[in-house]
Coordinates of C-alpha atoms and ligand atoms in Angstrom, one line a residue:
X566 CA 0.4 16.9 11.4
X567 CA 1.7 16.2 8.2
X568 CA 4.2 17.3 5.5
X569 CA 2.4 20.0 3.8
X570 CA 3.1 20.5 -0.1
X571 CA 2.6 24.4 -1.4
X572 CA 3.2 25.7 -4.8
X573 CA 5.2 28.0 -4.9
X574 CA 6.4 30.6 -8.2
X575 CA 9.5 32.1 -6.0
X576 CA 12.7 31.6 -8.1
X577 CA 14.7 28.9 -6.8
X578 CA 17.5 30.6 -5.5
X579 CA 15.7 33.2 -3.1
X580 CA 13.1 30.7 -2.2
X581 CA 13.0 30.5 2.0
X582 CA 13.7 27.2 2.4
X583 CA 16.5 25.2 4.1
X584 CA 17.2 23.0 1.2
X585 CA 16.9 23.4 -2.4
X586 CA 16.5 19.5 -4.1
X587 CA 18.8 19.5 -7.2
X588 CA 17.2 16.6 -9.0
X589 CA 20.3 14.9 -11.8
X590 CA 20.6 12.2 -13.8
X591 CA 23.7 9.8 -13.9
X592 CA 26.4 11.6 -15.7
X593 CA 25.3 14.8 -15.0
X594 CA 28.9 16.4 -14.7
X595 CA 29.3 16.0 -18.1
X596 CA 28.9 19.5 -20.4
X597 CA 27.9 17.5 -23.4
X598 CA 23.9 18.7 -24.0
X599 CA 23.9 16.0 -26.7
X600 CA 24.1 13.2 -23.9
X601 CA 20.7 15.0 -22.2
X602 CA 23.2 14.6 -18.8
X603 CA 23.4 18.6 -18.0
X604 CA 20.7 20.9 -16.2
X605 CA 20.0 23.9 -16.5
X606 CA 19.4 24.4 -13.0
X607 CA 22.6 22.5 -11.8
X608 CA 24.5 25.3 -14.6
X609 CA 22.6 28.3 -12.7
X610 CA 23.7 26.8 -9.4
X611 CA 27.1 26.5 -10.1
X612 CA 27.6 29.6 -11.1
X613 CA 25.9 31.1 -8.0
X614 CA 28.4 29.4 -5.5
X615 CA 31.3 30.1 -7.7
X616 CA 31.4 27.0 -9.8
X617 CA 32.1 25.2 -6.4
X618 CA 28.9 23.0 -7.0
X619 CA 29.6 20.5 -9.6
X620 CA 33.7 20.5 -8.1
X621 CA 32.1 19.2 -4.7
X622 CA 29.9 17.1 -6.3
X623 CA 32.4 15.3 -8.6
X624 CA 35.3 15.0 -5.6
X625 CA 31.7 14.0 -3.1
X626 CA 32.2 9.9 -5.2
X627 CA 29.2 8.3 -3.6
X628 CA 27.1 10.6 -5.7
X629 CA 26.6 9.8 -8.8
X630 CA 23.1 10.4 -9.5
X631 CA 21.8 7.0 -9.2
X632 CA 18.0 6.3 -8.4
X633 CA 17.9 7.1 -4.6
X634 CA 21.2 8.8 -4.1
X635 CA 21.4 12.1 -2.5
X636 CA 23.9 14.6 -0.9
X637 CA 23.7 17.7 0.8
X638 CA 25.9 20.8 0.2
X639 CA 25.8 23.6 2.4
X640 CA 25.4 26.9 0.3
X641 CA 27.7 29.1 2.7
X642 CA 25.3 32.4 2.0
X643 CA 25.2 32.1 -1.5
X644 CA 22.0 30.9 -1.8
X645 CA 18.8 32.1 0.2
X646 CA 18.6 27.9 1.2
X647 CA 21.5 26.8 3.4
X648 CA 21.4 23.4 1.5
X649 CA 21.3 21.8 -1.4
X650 CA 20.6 18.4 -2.0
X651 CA 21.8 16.6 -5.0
X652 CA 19.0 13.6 -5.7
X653 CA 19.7 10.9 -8.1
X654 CA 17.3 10.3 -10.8
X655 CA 18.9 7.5 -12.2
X656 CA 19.6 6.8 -16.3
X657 CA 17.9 9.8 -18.4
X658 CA 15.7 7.1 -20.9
X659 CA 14.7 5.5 -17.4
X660 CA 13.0 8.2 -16.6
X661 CA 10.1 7.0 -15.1
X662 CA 6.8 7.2 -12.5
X663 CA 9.1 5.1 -10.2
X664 CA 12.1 7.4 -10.3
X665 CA 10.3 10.6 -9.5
X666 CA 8.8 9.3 -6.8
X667 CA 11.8 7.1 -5.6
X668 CA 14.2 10.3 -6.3
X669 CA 12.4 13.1 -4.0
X670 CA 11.4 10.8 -1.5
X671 CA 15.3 10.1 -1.0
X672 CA 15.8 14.3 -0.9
X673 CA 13.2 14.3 1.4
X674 CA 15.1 11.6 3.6
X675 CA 18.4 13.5 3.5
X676 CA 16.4 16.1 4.6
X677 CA 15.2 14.8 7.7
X678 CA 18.7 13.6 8.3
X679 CA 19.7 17.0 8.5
X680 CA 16.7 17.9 11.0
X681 CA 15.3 20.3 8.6
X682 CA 12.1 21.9 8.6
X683 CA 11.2 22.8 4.7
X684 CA 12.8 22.2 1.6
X685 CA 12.1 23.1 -2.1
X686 CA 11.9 21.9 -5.4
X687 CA 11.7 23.2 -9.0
X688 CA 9.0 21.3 -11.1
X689 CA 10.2 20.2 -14.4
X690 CA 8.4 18.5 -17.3
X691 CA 9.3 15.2 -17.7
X692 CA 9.0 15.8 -21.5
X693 CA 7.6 12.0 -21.8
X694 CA 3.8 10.8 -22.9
X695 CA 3.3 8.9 -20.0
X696 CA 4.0 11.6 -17.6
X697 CA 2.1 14.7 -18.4
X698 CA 2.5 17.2 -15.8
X699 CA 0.2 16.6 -13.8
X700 CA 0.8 12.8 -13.1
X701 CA 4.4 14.3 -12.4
X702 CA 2.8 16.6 -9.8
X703 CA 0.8 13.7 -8.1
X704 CA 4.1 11.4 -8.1
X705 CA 5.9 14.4 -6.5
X706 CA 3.6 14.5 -4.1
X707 CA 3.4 10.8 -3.6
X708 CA 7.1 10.5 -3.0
X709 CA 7.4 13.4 -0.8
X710 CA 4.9 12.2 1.5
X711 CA 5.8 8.5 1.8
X712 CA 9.9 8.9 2.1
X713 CA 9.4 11.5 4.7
X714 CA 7.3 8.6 7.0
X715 CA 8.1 7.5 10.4
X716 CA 6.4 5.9 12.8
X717 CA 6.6 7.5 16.4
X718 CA 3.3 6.9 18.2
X719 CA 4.5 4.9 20.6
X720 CA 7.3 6.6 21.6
X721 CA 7.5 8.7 25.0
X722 CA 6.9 12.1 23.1
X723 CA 4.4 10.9 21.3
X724 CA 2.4 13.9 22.5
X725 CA 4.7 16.1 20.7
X726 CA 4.9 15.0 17.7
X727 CA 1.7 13.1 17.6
X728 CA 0.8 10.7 14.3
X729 CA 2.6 10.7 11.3
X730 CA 4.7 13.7 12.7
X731 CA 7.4 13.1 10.1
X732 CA 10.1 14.4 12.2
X733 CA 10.5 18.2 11.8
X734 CA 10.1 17.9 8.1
X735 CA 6.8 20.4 7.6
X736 CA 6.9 22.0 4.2
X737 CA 7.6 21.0 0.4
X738 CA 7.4 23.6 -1.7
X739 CA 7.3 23.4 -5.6
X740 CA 8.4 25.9 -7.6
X741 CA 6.8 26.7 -10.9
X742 CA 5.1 30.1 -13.0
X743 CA 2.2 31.0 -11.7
X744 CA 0.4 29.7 -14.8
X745 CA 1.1 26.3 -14.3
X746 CA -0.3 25.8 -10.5
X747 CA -3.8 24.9 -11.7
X748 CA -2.6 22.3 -13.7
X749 CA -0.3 21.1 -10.8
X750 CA -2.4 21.8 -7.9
X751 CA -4.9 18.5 -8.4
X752 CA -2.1 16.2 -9.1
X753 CA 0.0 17.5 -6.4
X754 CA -3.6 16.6 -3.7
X755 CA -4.4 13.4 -5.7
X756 CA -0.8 12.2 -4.4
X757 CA -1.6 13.4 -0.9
X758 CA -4.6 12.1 -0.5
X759 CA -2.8 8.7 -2.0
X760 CA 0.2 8.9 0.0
X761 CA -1.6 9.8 3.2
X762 CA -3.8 6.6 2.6
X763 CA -0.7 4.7 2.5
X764 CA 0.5 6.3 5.6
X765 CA -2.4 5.4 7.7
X766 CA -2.2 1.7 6.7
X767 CA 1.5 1.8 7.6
X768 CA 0.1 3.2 11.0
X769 CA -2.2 0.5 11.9
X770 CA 0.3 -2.2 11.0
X771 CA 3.3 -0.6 12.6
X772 CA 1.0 -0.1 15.9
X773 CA 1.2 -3.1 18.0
X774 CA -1.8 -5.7 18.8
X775 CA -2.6 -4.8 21.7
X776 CA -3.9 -1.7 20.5
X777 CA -4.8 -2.7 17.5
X778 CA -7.7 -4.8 18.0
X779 CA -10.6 -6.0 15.9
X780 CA -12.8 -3.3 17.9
X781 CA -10.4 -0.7 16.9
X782 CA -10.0 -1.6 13.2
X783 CA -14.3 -1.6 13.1
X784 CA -13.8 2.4 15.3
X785 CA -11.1 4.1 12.5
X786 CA -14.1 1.9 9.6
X787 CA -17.0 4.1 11.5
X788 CA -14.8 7.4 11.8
X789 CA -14.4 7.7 7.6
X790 CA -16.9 10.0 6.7
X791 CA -19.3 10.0 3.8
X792 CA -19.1 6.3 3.6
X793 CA -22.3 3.7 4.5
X794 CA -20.2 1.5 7.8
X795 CA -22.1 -1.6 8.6
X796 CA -20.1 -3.4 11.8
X797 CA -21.0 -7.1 12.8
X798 CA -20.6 -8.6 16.1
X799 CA -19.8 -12.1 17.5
X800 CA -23.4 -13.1 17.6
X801 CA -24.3 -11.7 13.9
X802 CA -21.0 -13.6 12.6
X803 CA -22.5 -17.1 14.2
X804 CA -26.2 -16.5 13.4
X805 CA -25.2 -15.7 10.2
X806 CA -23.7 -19.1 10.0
X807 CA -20.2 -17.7 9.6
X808 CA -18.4 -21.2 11.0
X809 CA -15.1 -20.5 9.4
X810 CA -15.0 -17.3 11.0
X811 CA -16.3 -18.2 14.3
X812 CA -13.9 -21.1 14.3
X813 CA -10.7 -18.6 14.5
X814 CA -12.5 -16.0 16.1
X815 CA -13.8 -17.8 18.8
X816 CA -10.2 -18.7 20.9
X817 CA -9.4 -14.9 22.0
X818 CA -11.4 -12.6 24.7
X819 CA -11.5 -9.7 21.8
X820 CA -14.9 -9.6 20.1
X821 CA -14.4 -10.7 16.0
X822 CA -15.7 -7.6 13.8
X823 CA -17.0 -7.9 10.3
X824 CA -16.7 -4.6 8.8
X825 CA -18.5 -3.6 6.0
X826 CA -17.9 -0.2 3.9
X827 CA -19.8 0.8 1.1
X828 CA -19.2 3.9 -1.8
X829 CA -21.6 4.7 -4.3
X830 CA -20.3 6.9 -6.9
X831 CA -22.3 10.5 -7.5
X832 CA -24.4 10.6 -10.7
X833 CA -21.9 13.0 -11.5
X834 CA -18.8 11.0 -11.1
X835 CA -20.7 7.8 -12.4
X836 CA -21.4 9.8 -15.5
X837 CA -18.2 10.4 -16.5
X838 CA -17.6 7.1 -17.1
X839 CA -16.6 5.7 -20.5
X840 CA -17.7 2.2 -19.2
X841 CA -20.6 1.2 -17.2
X842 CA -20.4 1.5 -13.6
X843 CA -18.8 -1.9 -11.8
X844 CA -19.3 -3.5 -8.4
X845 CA -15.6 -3.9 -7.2
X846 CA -15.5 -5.6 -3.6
X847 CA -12.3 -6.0 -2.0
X848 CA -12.0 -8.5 1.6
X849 CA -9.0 -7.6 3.8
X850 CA -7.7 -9.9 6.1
X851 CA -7.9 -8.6 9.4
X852 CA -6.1 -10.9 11.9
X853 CA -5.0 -8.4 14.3
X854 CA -2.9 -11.0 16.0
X855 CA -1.7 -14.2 14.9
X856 CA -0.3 -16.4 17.7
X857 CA -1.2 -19.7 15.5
X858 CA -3.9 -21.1 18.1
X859 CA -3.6 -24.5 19.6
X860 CA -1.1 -24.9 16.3
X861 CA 1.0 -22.2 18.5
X862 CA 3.9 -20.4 16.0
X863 CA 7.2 -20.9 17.8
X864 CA 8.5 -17.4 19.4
X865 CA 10.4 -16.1 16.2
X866 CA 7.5 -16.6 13.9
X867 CA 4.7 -15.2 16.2
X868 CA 6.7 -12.0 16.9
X869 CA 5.9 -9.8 14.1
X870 CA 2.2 -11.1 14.0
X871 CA 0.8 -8.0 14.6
X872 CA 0.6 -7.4 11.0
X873 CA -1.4 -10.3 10.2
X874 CA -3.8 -7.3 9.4
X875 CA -2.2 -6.0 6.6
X876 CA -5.0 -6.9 3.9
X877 CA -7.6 -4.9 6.3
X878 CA -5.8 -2.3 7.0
X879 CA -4.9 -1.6 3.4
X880 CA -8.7 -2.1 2.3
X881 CA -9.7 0.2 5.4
X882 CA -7.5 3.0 4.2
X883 CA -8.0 2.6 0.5
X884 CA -11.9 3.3 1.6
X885 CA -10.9 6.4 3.3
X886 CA -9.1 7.6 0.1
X887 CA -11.9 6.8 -2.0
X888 CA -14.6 8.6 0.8
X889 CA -11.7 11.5 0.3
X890 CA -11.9 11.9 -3.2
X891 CA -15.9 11.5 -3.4
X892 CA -17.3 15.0 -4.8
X893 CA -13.9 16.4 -6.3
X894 CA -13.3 15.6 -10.0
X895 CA -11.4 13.0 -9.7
X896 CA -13.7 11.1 -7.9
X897 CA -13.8 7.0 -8.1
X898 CA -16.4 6.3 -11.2
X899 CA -17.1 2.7 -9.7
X900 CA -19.6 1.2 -7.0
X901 CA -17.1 0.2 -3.9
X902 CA -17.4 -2.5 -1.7
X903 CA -14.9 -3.4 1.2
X904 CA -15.4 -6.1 3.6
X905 CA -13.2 -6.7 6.3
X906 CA -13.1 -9.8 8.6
X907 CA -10.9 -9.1 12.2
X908 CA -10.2 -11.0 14.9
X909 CA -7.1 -12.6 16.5
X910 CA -6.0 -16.2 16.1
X911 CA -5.6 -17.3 19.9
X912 CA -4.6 -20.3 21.5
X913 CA -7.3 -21.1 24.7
X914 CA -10.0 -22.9 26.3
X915 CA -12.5 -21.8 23.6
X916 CA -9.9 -22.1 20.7
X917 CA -10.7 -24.2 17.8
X918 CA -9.2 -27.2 17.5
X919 CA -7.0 -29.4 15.1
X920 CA -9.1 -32.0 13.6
X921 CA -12.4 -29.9 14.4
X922 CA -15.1 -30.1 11.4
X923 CA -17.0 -27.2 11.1
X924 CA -19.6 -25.7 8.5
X925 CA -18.6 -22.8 6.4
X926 CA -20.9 -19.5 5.4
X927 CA -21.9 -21.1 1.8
X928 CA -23.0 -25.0 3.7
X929 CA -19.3 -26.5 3.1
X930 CA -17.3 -28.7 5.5
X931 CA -13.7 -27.7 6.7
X932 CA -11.8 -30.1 9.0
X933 CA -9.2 -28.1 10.4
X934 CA -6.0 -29.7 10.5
X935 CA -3.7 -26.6 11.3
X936 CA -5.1 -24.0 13.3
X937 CA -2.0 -21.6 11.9
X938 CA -3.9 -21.5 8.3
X939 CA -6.7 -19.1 10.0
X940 CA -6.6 -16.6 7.2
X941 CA -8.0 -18.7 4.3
X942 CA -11.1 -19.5 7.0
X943 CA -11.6 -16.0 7.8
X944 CA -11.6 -14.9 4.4
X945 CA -13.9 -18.0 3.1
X946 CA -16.6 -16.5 5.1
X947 CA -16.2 -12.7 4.0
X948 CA -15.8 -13.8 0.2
X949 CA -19.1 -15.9 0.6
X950 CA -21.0 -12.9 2.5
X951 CA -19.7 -10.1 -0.1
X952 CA -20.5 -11.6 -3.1
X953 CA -23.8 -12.4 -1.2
X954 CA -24.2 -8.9 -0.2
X955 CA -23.2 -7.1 -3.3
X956 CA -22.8 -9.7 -6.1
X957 CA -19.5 -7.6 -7.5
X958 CA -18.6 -7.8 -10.8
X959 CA -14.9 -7.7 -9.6
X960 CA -13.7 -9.7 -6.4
X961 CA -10.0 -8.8 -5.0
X962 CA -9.1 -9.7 -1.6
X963 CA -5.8 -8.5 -0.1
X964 CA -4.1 -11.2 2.5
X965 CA -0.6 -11.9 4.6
X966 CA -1.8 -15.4 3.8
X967 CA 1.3 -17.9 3.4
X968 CA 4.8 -17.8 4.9
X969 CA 5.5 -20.0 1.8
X970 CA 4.7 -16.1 -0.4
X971 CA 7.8 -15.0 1.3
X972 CA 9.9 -17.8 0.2
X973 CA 8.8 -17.4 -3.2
X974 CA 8.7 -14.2 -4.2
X975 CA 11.0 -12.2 -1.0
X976 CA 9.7 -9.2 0.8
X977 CA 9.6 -7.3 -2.3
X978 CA 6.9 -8.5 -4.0
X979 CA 3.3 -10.1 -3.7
X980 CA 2.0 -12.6 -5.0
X981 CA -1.5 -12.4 -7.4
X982 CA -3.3 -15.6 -8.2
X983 CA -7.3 -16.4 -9.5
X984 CA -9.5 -18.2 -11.2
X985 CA -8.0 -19.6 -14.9
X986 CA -9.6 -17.6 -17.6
X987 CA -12.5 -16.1 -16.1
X988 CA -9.9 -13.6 -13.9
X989 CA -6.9 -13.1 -16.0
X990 CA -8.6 -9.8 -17.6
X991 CA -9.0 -8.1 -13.9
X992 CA -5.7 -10.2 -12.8
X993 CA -3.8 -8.1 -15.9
X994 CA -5.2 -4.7 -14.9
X995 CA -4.1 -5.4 -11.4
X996 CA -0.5 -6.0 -12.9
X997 CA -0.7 -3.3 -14.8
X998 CA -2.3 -0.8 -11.9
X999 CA 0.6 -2.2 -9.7
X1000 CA 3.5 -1.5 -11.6
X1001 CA 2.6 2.0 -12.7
X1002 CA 2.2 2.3 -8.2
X1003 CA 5.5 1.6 -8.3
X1004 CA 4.4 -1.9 -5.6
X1005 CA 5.6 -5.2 -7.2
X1006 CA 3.2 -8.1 -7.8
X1007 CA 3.7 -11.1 -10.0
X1008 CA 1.4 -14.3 -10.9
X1009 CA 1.1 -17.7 -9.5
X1010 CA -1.0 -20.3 -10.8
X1011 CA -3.9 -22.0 -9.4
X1012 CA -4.0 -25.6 -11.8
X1013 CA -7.0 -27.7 -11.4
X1014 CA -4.5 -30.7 -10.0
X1015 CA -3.9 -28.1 -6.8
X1016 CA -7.3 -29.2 -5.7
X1017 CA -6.5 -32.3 -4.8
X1018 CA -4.7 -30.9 -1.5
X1019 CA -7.7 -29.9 -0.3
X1020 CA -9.1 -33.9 0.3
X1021 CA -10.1 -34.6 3.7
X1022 CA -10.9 -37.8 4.7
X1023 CA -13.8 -36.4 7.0
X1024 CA -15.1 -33.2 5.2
X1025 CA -15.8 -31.4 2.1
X1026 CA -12.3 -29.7 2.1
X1027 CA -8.9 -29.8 4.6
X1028 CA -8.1 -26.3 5.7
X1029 CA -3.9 -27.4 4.4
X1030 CA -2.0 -29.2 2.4
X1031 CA 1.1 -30.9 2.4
X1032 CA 4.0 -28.3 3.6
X1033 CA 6.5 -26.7 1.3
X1034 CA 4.9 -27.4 -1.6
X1035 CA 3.6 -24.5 -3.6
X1036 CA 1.9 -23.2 -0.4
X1037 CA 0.6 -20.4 -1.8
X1038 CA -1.4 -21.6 -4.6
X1039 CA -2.6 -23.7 -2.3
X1040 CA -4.3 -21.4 -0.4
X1041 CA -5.8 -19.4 -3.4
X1042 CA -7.1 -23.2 -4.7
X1043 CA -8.4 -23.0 -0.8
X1044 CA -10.5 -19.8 -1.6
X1045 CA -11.2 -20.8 -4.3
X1046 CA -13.9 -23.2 -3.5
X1047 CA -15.9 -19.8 -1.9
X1048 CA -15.9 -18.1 -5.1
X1049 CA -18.4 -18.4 -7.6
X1050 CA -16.5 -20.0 -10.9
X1051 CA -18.2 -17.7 -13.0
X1052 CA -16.9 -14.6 -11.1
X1053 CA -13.8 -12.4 -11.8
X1054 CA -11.6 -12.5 -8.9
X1055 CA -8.1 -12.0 -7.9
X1056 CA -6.3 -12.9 -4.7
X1057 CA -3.2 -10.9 -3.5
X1058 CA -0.9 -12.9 -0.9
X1059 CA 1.2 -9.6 0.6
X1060 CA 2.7 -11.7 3.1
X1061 CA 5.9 -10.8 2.0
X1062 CA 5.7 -6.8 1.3
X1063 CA 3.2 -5.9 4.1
X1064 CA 6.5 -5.3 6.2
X1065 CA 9.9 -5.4 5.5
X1066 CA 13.2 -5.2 6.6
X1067 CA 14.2 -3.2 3.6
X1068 CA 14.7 0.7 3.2
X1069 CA 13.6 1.9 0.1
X1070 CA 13.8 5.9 0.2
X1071 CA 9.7 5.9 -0.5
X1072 CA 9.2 2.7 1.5
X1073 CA 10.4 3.0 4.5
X1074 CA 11.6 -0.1 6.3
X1075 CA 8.8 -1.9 8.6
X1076 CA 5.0 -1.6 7.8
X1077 CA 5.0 -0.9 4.3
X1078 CA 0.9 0.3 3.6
X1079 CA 1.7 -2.4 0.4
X1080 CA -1.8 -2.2 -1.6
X1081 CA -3.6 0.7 -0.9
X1082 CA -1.4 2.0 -4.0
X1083 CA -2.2 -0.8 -6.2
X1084 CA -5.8 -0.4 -5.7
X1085 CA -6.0 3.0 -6.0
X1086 CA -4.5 3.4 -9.0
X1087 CA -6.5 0.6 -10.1
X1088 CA -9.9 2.1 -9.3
X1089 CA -8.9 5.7 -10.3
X1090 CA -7.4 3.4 -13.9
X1091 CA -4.5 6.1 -12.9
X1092 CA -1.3 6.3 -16.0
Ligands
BES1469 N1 -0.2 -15.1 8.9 C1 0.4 -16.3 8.4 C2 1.3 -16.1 7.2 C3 2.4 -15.2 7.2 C4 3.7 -15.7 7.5 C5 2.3 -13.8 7.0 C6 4.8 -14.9 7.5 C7 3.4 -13.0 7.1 C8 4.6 -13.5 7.3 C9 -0.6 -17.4 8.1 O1 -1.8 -17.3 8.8 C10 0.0 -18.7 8.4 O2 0.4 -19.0 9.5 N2 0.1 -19.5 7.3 C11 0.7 -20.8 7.4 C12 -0.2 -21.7 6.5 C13 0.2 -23.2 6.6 C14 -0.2 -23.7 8.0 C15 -0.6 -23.9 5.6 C16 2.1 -20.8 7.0 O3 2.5 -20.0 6.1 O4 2.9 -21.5 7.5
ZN1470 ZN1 -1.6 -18.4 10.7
ZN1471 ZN1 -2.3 -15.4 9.6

């Protein structure tokens, strides 16, 4: 079940809804047109509920039409909706992607608050180059969908409201003439099917590790359809001569998977290119639990472990998008590759251990001297195998890598590091494709001097460094040694944003579905 969006050409004030959104910039009391502050449909309003509306909303102070305010006003019978609800759009020359979707996803919040079942909106033009109507259609869409999220699987009445239930919340409509829908209508599903993607990743994050296994990330891989899924076992990963995998892998009773999912564009799609067709692999880290191993986390650290899978799950779900929009017209143009290495980092009688030497994928030698610093292990081996598998032209791997991420950067942003030079054009786009997906992403550096943390006394490389010094540059220095210099390749630490204690309206608080935005937007090159 899922918030359905419908256009709609009803006017807004006999629309059948139980809330009308009332979207207003800061200082929209104010009668001066001059000052771009008054709307239309806030004058039309007024006047239907006897010039009561912009009286309650003046004496209603915490309403001021700031980005992600909203209030809701019951209509008494004036109005076919019971409610409206005032959103803040923030400043009118901010006008932005960021505050349409933060702005309805906050309606759509007050909404649920209110236990409502449908609301409605009137589409307006956002009058600005960047956002044609279309994009405002898709962002619309995008908001709606991602503030109304919960997550209630696990919950006793589960049954009831089953995944991604979103409360009672079951119907957006947006109103606008008839002759705009077609314009509307692809904009309004490319931000479902975006959105949606987002959701699921939230989904498998939020759902705990128990059920969330490596087996069950490789199952919801198979289930996309129209993608090529190629799952690898325990014995494949060590014939293979994974040893960096195997090494984390090998400590837990759950089977590792190596999941591999592969689009090819149609001739069709691949024709409408105005560049040629790329090889874009992206490597999710799937640890589906990390305890630490024989390194054990102490209790407050290991708790929220279960979404050590982040990278995966948003690589997983980006796939599905991608497999989604295969045959419509807004198809991905680019050859995808995603490979996914899961499995949980357990402490036993089979665990790796600290000071263990063991040989990599691509013939390297790790001494592990912290069993905790499992990720850049898993992911040497994936980033060896995919560029073996596909030789991409781009490389981008999504990780919770480093605590040290968090401290740096906070829970709102990520972290985006790569090879000097050779990376910084696809590093750019990335920064660019983030910021337009409204996710925040900022650069590190990897310096040549960094290397010299990886020295082991033993080995070719130590798996980490000293602590609390630029940790997480020195785990992209870490991987890398497993990329080929020549290749363009950018490494995302999400640790902090993959799940969060704060409530933004379209990000709810806890897992967060951080990247499947980014890359979408990325491979779609989406304004
Ligand atoms: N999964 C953790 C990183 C992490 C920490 C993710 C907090 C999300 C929130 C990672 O495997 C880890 O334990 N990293 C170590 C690396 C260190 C031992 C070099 C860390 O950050 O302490
Ligand atoms: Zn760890
Ligand atoms: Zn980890």
């Amino acid at each position: 079940m899922t918030l359905a969006i419908q256009l709609s050409s009803q006017p807004a004030e006999s629309i059948a809804a139980e809330a009308l959104l009332l979207p207003l910039h800061e200082g929209f009391a104010t009668s001066d047109a001059s000052q771009g502050a008054s709307s239309p449909l806030l004058s039309k309003l007024d006047a239907l509920l006897g010039n009561a509306l912009i009286e309650h909303l003046k004496l209603h102070k915490p309403f001021k039409g700031k980005l992600g305010d909203a209030s809701a006003i019951p209509t008494y019978g004036k109005l076919q909706a019971p409610y409206i609800i005032a959103v803040g759009l923030g400043k009118k020359e901010d006008l932005n992607a960021k505050a349409l979707r933060r702005s309805v996803a906050a309606g759509i919040r007050a909404a649920m608050r209110l236990k409502l079942a449908s609301v409605a909106l009137a589409f307006e033009s956002a009058n600005s180059p960047e956002l044609d109507d279309a994009s405002s259609a898709r962002l619309l869409a995008e908001g709606a969908i991602l503030g109304a999220y919960q997550f209630d699987t696990l919950k006793g009445n589960a049954a009831k409201t089953g995944p991604n239930a979103y409360g009672g919340l079951k119907t957006l409509h947006i109103i606008a003439p008839e002759a705009q829908h077609a314009t509307l209508q692809p904009g309004i599903q490319l931000g479902e099917i975006i959105a949606q993607a987002t959701c699921t990743a939230r989904d498998w994050v939020f759902d705990s590790a128990n059920n969330v296994t490596p087996t069950y990330l490789a199952e919801q891989a198979l289930q996309i359809e129209g993608l090529q899924c190629t799952v690898l076992g325990p014995d494949e990963i060590q014939q293979l001569g994974m040893g960096a995998f195997w090494q984390v892998a090998k400590g837990s009773i759950e089977p590792p998977k190596l999941i591999h999912l592969s689009y090819k564009p149609s001739e069709k799609a691949a024709s409408g290119n105005s560049e040629p067709i790329k090889t874009i692999a992206i490597v999710g880290k799937g640890v589906t639990f990390d305890s630490g191993g024989l390194s054990l986390k102490p209790a407050g650290a290991m708790e929220l472990m279960k979404m050590d899978m982040a990278g995966a799950a948003a690589a997983i779900s980006t796939m599905g998008a991608i497999a989604r929009l295969a045959g419509t017209p807004q198809a991905v143009k680019h050859r995808v590759e995603a490979f996914i290495p899961a499995c949980e980092n357990m402490p036993s009688g089979h665990a790796g251990r600290p000071g263990d030497v063991i040989t990599a994928m691509n013939g390297k030698t790790i001494e592990i001297n912290n069993t905790d610093a499992e990720g850049r292990l898993i992911l040497a081996d994936a980033l060896t195998y995919a560029q073996k598998q596909c030789n991409p032209d781009e490389l981008i791997d999504l990780a919770t890598l480093t605590g040290a991420c968090v401290i740096a950067l906070g829970k709102e942003a990520a972290a985006i590091m790569g090879t000097p030079k050779v990376s910084q054009p696809l590093i750019d786009a990335l920064l660019a494709s983030a910021e337009r997906a409204g996710e925040y992403l900022w650069p590190l550096p990897i310096y040549d001097e960094y290397k010299d943390c990886l020295k082991s006394p033993v080995a070719d490389l130590i798996n980490s460094g000293a602590k609390g010094e630029a940790g997480s540059s020195k785990g992209g220095v870490f991987l890398q040694a497993f990329v080929d210099k020549s290749r363009a390749w950018a490494h995302l630490d999400i640790a902090g944003p993959a799940y969060t204690g704060k409530d933004w309206p379209e990000v709810p608080k806890g897992a967060t579905g951080y990247g499947v935005r980014t890359l979408l937007y990325y491979l779609l090159n989406l304004a």
